[in-house]
mmCIF file of C-alpha atoms in Angstrom:
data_model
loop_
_atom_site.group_PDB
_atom_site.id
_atom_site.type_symbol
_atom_site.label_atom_id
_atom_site.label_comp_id
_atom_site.label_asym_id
_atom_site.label_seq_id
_atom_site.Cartn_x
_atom_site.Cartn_y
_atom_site.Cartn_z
ATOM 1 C CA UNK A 149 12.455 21.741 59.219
ATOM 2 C CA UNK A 150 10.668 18.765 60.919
ATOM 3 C CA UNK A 151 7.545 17.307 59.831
ATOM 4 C CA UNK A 152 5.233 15.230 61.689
ATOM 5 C CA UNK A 153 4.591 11.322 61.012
ATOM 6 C CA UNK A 154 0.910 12.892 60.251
ATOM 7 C CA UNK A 155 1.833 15.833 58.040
ATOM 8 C CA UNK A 156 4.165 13.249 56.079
ATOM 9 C CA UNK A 157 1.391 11.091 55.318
ATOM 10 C CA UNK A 158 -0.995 13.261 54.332
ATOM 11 C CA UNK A 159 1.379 14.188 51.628
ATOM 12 C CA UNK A 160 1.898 10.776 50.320
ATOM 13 C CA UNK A 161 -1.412 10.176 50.480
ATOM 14 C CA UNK A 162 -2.040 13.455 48.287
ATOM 15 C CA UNK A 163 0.343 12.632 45.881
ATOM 16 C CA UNK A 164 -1.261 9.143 45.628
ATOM 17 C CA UNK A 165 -4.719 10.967 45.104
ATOM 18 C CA UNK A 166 -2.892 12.792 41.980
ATOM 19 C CA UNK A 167 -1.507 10.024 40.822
ATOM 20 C CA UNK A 168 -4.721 8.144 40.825
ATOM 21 C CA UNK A 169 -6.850 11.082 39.407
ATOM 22 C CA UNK A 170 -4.455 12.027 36.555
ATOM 23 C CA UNK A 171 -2.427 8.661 35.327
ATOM 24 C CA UNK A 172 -5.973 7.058 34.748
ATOM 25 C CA UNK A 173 -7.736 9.507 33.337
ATOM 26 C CA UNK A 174 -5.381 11.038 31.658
ATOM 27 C CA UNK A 175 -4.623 9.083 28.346
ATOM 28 C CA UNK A 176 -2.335 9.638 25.590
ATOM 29 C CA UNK A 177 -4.115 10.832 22.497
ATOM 30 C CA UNK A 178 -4.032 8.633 19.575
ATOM 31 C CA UNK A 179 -4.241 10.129 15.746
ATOM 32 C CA UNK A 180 -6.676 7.268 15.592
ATOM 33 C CA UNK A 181 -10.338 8.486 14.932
ATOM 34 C CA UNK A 182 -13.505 5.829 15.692
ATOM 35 C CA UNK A 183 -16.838 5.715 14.298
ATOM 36 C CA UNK A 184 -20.172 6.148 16.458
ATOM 37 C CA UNK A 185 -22.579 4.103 14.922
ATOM 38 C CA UNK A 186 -25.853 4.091 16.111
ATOM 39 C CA UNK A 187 -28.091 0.691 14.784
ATOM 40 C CA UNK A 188 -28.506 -0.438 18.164
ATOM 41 C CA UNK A 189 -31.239 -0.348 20.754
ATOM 42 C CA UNK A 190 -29.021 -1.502 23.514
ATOM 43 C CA UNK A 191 -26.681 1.648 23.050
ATOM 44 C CA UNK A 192 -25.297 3.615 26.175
ATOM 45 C CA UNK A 193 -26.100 7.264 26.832
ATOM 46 C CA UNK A 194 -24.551 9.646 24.005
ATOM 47 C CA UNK A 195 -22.337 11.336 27.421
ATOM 48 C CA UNK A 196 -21.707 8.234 28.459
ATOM 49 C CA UNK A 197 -19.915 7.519 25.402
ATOM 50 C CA UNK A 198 -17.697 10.865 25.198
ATOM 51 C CA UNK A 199 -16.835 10.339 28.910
ATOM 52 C CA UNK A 200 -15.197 7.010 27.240
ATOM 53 C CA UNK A 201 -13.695 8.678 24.165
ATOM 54 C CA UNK A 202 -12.089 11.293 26.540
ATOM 55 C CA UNK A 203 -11.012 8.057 28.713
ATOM 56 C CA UNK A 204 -9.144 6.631 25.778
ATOM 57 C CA UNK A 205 -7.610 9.453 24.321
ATOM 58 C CA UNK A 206 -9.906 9.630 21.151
ATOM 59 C CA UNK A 207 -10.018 13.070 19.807
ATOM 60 C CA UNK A 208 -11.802 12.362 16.511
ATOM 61 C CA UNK A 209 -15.385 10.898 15.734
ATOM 62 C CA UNK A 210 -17.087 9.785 13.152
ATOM 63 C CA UNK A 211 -21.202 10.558 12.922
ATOM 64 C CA UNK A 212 -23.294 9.431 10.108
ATOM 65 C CA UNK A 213 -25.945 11.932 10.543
ATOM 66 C CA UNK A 214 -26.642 14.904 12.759
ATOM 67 C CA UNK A 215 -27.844 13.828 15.687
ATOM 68 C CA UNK A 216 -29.520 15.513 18.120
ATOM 69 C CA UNK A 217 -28.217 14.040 21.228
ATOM 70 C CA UNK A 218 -25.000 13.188 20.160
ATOM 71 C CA UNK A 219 -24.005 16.319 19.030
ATOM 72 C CA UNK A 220 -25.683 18.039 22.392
ATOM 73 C CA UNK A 221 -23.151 15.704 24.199
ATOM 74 C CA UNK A 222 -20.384 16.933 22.139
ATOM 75 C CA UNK A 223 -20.802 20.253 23.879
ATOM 76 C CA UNK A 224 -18.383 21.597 25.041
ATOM 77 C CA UNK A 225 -15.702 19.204 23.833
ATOM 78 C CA UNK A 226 -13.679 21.128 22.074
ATOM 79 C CA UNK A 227 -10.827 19.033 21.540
ATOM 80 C CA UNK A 228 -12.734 16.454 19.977
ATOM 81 C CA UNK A 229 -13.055 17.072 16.076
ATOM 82 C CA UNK A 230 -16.279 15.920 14.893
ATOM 83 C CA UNK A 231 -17.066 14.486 11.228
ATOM 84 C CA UNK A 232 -20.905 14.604 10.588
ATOM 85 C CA UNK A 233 -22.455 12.616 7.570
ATOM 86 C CA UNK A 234 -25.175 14.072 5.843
ATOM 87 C CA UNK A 235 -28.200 11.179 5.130
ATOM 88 C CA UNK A 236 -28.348 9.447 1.800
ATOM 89 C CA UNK A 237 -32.009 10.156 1.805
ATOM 90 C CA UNK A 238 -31.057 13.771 2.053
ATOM 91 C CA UNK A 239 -29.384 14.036 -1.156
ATOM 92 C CA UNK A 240 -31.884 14.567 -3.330
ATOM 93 C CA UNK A 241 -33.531 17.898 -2.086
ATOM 94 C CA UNK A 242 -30.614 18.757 -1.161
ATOM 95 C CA UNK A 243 -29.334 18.925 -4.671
ATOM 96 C CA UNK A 244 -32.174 20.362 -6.023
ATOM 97 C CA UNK A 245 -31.950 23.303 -4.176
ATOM 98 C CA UNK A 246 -29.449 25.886 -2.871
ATOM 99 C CA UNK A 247 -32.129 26.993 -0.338
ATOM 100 C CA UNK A 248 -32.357 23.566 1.214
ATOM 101 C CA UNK A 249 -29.024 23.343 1.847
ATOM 102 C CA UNK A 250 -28.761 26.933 3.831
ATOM 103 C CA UNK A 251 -31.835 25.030 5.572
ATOM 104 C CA UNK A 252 -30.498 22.223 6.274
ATOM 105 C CA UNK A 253 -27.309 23.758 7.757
ATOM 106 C CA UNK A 254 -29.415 26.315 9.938
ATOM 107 C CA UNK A 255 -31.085 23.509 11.222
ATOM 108 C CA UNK A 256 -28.346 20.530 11.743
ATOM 109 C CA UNK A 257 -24.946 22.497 11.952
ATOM 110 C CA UNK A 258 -25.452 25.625 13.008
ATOM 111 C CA UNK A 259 -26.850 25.538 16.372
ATOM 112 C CA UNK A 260 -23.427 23.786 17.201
ATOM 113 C CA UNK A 261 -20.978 25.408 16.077
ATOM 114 C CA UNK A 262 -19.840 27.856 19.033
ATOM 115 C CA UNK A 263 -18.978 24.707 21.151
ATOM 116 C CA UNK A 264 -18.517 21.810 19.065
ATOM 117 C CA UNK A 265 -15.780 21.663 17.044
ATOM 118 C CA UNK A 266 -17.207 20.074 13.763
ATOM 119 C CA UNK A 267 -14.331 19.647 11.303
ATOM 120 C CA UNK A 268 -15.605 17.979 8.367
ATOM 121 C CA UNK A 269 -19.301 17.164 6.808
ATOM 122 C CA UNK A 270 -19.582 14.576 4.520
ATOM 123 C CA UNK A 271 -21.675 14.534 1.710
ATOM 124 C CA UNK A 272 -23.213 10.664 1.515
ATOM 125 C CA UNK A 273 -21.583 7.612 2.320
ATOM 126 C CA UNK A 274 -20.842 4.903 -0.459
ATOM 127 C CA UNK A 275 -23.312 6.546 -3.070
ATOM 128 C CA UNK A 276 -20.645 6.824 -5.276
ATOM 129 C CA UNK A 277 -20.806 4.736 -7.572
ATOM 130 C CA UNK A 278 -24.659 4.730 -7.885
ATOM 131 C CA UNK A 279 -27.945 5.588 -8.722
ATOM 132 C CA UNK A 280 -27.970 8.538 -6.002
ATOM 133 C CA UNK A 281 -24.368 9.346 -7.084
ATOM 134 C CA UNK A 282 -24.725 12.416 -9.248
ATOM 135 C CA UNK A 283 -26.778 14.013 -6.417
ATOM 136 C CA UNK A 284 -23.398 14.288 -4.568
ATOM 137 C CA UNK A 285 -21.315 16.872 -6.417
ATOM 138 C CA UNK A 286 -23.996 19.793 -6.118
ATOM 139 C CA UNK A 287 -24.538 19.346 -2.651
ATOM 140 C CA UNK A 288 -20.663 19.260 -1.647
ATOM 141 C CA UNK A 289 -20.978 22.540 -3.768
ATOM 142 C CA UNK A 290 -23.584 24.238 -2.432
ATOM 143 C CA UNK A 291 -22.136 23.242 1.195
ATOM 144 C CA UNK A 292 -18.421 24.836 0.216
ATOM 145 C CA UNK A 293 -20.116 28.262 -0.846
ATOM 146 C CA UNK A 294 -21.800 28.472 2.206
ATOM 147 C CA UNK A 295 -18.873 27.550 4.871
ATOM 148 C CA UNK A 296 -16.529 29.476 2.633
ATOM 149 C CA UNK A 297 -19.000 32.335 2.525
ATOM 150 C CA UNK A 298 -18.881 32.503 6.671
ATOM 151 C CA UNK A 299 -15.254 31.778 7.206
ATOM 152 C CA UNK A 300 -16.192 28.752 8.968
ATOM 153 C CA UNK A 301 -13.118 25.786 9.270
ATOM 154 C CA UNK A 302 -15.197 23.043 8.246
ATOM 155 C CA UNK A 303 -14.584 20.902 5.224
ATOM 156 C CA UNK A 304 -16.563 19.273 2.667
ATOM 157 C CA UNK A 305 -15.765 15.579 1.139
ATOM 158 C CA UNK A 306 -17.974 12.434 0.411
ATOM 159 C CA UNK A 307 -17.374 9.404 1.610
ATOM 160 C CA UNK A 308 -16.845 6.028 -0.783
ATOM 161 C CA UNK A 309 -15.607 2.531 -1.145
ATOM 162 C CA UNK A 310 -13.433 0.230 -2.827
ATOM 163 C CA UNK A 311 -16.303 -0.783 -4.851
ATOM 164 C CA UNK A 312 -15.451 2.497 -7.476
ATOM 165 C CA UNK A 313 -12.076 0.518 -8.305
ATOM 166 C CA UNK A 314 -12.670 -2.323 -11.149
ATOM 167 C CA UNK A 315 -8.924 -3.569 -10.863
ATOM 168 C CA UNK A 316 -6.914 -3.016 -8.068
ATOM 169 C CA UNK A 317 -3.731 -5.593 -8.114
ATOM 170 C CA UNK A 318 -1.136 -5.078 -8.249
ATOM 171 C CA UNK A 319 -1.413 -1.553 -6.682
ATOM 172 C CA UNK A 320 -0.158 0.332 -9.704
ATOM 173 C CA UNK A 321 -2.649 -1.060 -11.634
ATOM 174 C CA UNK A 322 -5.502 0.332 -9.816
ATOM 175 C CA UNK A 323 -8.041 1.630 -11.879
ATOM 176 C CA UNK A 324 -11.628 3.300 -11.451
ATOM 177 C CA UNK A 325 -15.000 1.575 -12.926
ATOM 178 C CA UNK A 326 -16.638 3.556 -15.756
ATOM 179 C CA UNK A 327 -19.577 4.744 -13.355
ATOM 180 C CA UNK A 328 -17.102 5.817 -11.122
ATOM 181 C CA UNK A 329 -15.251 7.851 -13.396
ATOM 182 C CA UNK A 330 -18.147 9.525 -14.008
ATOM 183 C CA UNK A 331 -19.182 10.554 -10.659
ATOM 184 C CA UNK A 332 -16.307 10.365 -8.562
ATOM 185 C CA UNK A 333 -13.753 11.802 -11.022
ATOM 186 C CA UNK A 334 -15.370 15.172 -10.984
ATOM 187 C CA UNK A 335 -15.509 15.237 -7.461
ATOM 188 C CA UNK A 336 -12.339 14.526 -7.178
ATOM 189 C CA UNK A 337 -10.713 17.680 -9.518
ATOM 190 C CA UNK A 338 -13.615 19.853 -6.856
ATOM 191 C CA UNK A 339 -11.845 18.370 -3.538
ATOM 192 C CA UNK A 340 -8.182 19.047 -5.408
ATOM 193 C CA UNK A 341 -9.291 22.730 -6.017
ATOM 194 C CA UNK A 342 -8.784 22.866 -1.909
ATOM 195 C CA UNK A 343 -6.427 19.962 -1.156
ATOM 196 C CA UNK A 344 -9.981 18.490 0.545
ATOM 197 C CA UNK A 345 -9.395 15.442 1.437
ATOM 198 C CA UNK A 346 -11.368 12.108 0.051
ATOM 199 C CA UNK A 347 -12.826 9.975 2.388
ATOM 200 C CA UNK A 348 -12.432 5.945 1.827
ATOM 201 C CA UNK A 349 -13.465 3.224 3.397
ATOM 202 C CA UNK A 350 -11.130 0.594 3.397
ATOM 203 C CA UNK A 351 -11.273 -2.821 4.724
ATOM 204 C CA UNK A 352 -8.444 -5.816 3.721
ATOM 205 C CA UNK A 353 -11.270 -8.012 5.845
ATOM 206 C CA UNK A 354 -13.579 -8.406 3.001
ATOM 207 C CA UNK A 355 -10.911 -9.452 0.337
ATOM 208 C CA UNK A 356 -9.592 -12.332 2.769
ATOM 209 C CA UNK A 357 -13.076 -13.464 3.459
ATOM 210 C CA UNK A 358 -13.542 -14.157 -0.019
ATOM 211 C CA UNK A 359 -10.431 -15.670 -0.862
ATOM 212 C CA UNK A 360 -8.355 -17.244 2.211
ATOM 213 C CA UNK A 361 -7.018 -19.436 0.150
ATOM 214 C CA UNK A 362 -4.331 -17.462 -1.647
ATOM 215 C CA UNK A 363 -4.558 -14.240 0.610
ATOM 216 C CA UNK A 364 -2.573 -15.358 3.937
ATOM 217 C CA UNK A 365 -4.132 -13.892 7.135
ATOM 218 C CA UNK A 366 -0.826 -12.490 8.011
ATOM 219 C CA UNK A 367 -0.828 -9.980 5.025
ATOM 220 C CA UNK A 368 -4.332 -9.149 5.414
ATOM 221 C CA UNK A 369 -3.739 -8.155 9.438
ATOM 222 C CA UNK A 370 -0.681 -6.350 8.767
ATOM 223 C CA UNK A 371 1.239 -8.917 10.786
ATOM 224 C CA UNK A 372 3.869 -9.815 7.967
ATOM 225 C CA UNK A 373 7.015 -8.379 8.388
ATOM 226 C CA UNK A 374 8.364 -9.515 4.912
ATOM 227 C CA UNK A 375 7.078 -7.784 1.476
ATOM 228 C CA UNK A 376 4.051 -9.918 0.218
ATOM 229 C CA UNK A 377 3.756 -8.421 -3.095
ATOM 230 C CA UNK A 378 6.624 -6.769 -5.256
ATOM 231 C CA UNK A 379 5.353 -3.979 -7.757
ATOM 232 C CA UNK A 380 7.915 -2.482 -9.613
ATOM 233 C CA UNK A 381 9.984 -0.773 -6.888
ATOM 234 C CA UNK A 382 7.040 -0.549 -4.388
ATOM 235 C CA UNK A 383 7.297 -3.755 -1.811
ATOM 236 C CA UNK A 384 3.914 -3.891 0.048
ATOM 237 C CA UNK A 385 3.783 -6.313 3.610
ATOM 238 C CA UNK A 386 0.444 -5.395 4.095
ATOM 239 C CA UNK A 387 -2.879 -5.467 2.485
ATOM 240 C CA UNK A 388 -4.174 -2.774 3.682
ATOM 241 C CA UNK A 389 -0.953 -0.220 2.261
ATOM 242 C CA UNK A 390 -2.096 -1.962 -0.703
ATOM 243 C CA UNK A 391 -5.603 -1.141 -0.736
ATOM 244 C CA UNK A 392 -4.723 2.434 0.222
ATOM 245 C CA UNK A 393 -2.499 2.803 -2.836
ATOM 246 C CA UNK A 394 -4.350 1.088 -5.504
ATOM 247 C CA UNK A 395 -7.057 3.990 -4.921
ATOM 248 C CA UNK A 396 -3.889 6.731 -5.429
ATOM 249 C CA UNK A 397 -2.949 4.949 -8.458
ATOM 250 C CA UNK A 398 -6.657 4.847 -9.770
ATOM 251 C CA UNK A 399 -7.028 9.009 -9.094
ATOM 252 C CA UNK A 400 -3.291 10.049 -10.597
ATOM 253 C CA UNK A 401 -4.755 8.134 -13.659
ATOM 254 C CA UNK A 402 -8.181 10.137 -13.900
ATOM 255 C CA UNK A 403 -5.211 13.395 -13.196
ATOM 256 C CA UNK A 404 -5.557 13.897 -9.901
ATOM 257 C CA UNK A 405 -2.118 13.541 -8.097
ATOM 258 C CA UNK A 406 -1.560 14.456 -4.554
ATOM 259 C CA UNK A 407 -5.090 14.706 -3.504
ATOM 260 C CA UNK A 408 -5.087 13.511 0.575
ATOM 261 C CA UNK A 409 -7.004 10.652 1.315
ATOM 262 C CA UNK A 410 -8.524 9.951 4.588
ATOM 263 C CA UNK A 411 -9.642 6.052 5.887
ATOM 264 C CA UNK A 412 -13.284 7.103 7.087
ATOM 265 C CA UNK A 413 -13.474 3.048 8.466
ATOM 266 C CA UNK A 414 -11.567 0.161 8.812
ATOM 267 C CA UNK A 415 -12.119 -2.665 10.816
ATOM 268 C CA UNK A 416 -12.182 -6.463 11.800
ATOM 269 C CA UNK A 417 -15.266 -8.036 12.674
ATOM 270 C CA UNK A 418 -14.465 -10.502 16.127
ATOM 271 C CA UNK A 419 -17.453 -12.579 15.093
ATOM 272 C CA UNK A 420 -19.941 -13.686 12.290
ATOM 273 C CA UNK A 421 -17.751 -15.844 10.369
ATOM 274 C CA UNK A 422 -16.000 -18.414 12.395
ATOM 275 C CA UNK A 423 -12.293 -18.698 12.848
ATOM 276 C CA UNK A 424 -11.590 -15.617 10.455
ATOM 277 C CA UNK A 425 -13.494 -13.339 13.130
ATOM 278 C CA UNK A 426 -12.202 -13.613 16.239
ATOM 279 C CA UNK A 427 -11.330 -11.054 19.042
ATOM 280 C CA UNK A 428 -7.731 -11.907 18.586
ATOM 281 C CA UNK A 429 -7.605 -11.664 14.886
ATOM 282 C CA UNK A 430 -9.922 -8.014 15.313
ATOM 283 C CA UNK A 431 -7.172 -7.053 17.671
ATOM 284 C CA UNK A 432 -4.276 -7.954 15.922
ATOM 285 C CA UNK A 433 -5.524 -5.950 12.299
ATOM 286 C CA UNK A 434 -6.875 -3.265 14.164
ATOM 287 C CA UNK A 435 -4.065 -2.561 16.726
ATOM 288 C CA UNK A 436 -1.538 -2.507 13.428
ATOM 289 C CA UNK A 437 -3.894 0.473 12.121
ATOM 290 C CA UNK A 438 -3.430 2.342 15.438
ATOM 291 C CA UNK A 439 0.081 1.588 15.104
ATOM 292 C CA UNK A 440 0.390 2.766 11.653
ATOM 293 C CA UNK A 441 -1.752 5.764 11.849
ATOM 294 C CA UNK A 442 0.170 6.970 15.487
ATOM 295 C CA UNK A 443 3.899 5.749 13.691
ATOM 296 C CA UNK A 444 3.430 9.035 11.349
ATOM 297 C CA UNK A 445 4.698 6.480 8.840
ATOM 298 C CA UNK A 446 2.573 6.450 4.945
ATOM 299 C CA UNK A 447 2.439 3.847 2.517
ATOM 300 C CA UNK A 448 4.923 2.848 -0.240
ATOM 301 C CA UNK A 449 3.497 4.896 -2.810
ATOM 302 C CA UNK A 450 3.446 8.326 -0.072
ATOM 303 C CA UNK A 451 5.585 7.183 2.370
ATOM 304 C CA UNK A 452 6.456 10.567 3.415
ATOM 305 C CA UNK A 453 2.619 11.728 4.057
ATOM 306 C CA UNK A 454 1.377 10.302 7.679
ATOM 307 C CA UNK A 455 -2.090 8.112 7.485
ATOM 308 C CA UNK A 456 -5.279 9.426 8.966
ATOM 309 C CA UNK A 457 -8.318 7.549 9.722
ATOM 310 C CA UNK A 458 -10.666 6.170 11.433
ATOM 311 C CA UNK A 459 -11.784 2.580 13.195
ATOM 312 C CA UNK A 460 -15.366 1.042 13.027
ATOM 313 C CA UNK A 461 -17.046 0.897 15.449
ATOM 314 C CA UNK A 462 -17.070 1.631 18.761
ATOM 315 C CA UNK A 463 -19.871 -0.477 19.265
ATOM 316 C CA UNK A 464 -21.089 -3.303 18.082
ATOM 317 C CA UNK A 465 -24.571 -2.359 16.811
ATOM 318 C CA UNK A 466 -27.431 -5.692 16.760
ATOM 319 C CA UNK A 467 -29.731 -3.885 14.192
ATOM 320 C CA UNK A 468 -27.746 -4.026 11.620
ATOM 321 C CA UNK A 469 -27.556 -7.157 9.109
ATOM 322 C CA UNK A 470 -26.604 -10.286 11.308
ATOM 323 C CA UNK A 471 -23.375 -11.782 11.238
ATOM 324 C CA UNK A 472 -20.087 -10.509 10.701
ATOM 325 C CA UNK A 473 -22.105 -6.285 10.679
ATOM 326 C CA UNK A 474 -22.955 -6.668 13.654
ATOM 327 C CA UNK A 475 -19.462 -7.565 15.343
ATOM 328 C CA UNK A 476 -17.198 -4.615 14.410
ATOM 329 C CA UNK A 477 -17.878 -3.244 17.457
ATOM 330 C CA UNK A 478 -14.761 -2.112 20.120
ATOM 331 C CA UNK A 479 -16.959 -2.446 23.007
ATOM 332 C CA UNK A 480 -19.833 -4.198 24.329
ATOM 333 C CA UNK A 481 -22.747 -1.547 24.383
ATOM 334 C CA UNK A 482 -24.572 -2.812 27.334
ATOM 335 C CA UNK A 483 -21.725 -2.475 29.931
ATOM 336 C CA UNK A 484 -19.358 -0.747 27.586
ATOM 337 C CA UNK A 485 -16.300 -2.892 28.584
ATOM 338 C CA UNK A 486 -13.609 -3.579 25.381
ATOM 339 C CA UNK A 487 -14.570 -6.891 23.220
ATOM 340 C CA UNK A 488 -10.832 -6.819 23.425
ATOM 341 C CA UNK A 489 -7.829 -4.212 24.529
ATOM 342 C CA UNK A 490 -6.585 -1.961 22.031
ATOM 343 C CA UNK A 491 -6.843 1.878 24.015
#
């Protein structure tokens, strides 16, 4: 069959077209979730911000309270799981009250849950340990009867910090504070009733910053190749692994064993604090967590059960404290280009 020079073009052309439309937009998906912070007043448009998680392959975000227009964006976007945070300041009524919680629900969940696919709500974020702490347990409660109640594939969890372990090196010897075994261990047997997962926030920046002196940068970015710190027969290269398992040795010694842990943030700020904060440095730590996460690989202490988490931020936010807060950020918010490459 004989085609004309025209008719032969046109083809290449379309298959250029395809090319084009599919091998850029078209990205592979990483496991690697990122947080949408929102302490900015230079932000882009909520849609604007999915069309650039759907860009990059992101299929999980991070929320820290219902919003409106965020979650109206989410419509539709069913293969993006959503985490939403309920408010600190929420706690308290919320706790009081059974009623307020079926309120609050009807009001912030509900109207979005035919096309958003909301995975997990968490119940405050770093109240535990605390003066608002106690306020958390009844509330993850009250939530669990009611998704339970509809059938509804949502989980409940909290989110906390490091701050609940009093000793944490070597790994093994990680240990909770007494506060925290009093509000976090409970929660903790609730979540295991379900295999729930915790949610931790865990960032090897902080512990450098305070001590560069006998933490090496390498071991902090997850750039060593060689094991840093021998304990017992676990060899750890990386800070972070270490982090994530002093927090698994802390809850098997309050009885809870094999509870899954998820990293709700970590980051690298690329500025704030001189030559420990710089775009390199923030690319370096956090492309070693996408590596990680998307490797399937765990830690020493699970090293059969895959990491899940999520980065922070996709933006960095300027009303939030100055300095290093305000430069965790992925991408510049007023022309949303990457602070450096990582997706």
């Amino acid at each position: 069959m004989n085609y004309s020079p025209k008719t032969v073009f046109l083809f290449f052309l379309s298959c250029i077209v395809l090319i084009f439309n599919y091998g850029l937009v078209t990205t592979a998906a990483s496991n690697v979730g990122l947080n949408y912070g929102l302490l900015g007043d230079n932000l882009p448009p909520p849609s604007n911000v999915i069309n650039l998680y759907k860009s990059i392959g992101i299929t999980k975000v991070r929320i820290f309270d219902p919003n409106t227009e965020v979650l109206n964006a989410l419509r539709g976007h069913r293969d993006i799981k959503v985490t939403v945070g309920v408010r600190d300041q929420d706690l308290a009524p919320l706790a009081a009250s059974e009623d307020a919680v079926k309120a609050w629900f009807a009001t912030n969940i509900e109207p979005y849950l035919s096309d958003v696919n909301i995975a997990f709500i968490t119940v405050g974020n770093e109240v535990i340990p605390g003066p608002i702490g106690p306020q958390v347990l009844p509330v993850m409660t009250s939530l669990t009867n009611l998704v339970k109640s509809r059938n509804l594939p949502i989980s409940i969890s909290t989110v906390v910090s490091m701050a609940n372990l009093g000793q944490s090196y070597p790994p093994s010897a990680g240990m909770f504070t007494s506060q925290a075994r009093e509000q976090l261990t409970p929660v903790l047997k609730f979540l295991s009733q379900t295999s729930t997962p915790i949610l931790v926030n865990i960032y090897p920046y902080f512990p450098y910053a305070t001590d560069p002196v006998n933490i090496h940068l390498d071991y902090a970015i997850s750039k060593s190749k060689a094991v840093v710190v021998q304990d017992g027969p676990l060899g750890y290269s990386n800070m972070f692994d270490a982090m994530f398992d002093a927090f698994l040795w802390a809850m098997e010694k309050e009885g809870v064993k094999g509870l899954p842990m998820v990293v709700s943030e970590t980051g690298w700020p690329s500025a704030g604090n001189g030559d420990m904060t710089t775009p390199l440095i923030a690319a370096t730590y956090n492309g070693n967590f996408v590596k990680h996460v998307d490797s399937g690989k765990g830690t020493p202490k699970r090293p059969s059960s895959r990491v899940d988490g999520f980065l922070f931020a996709t933006f960095n936010e300027n009303q939030k404290p100055p300095g290093t807060e305000q430069n965790f950020g992925l991408y510049n918010p007023v022309d949303m280009k990457p602070i450096y490459k990582l997706f």
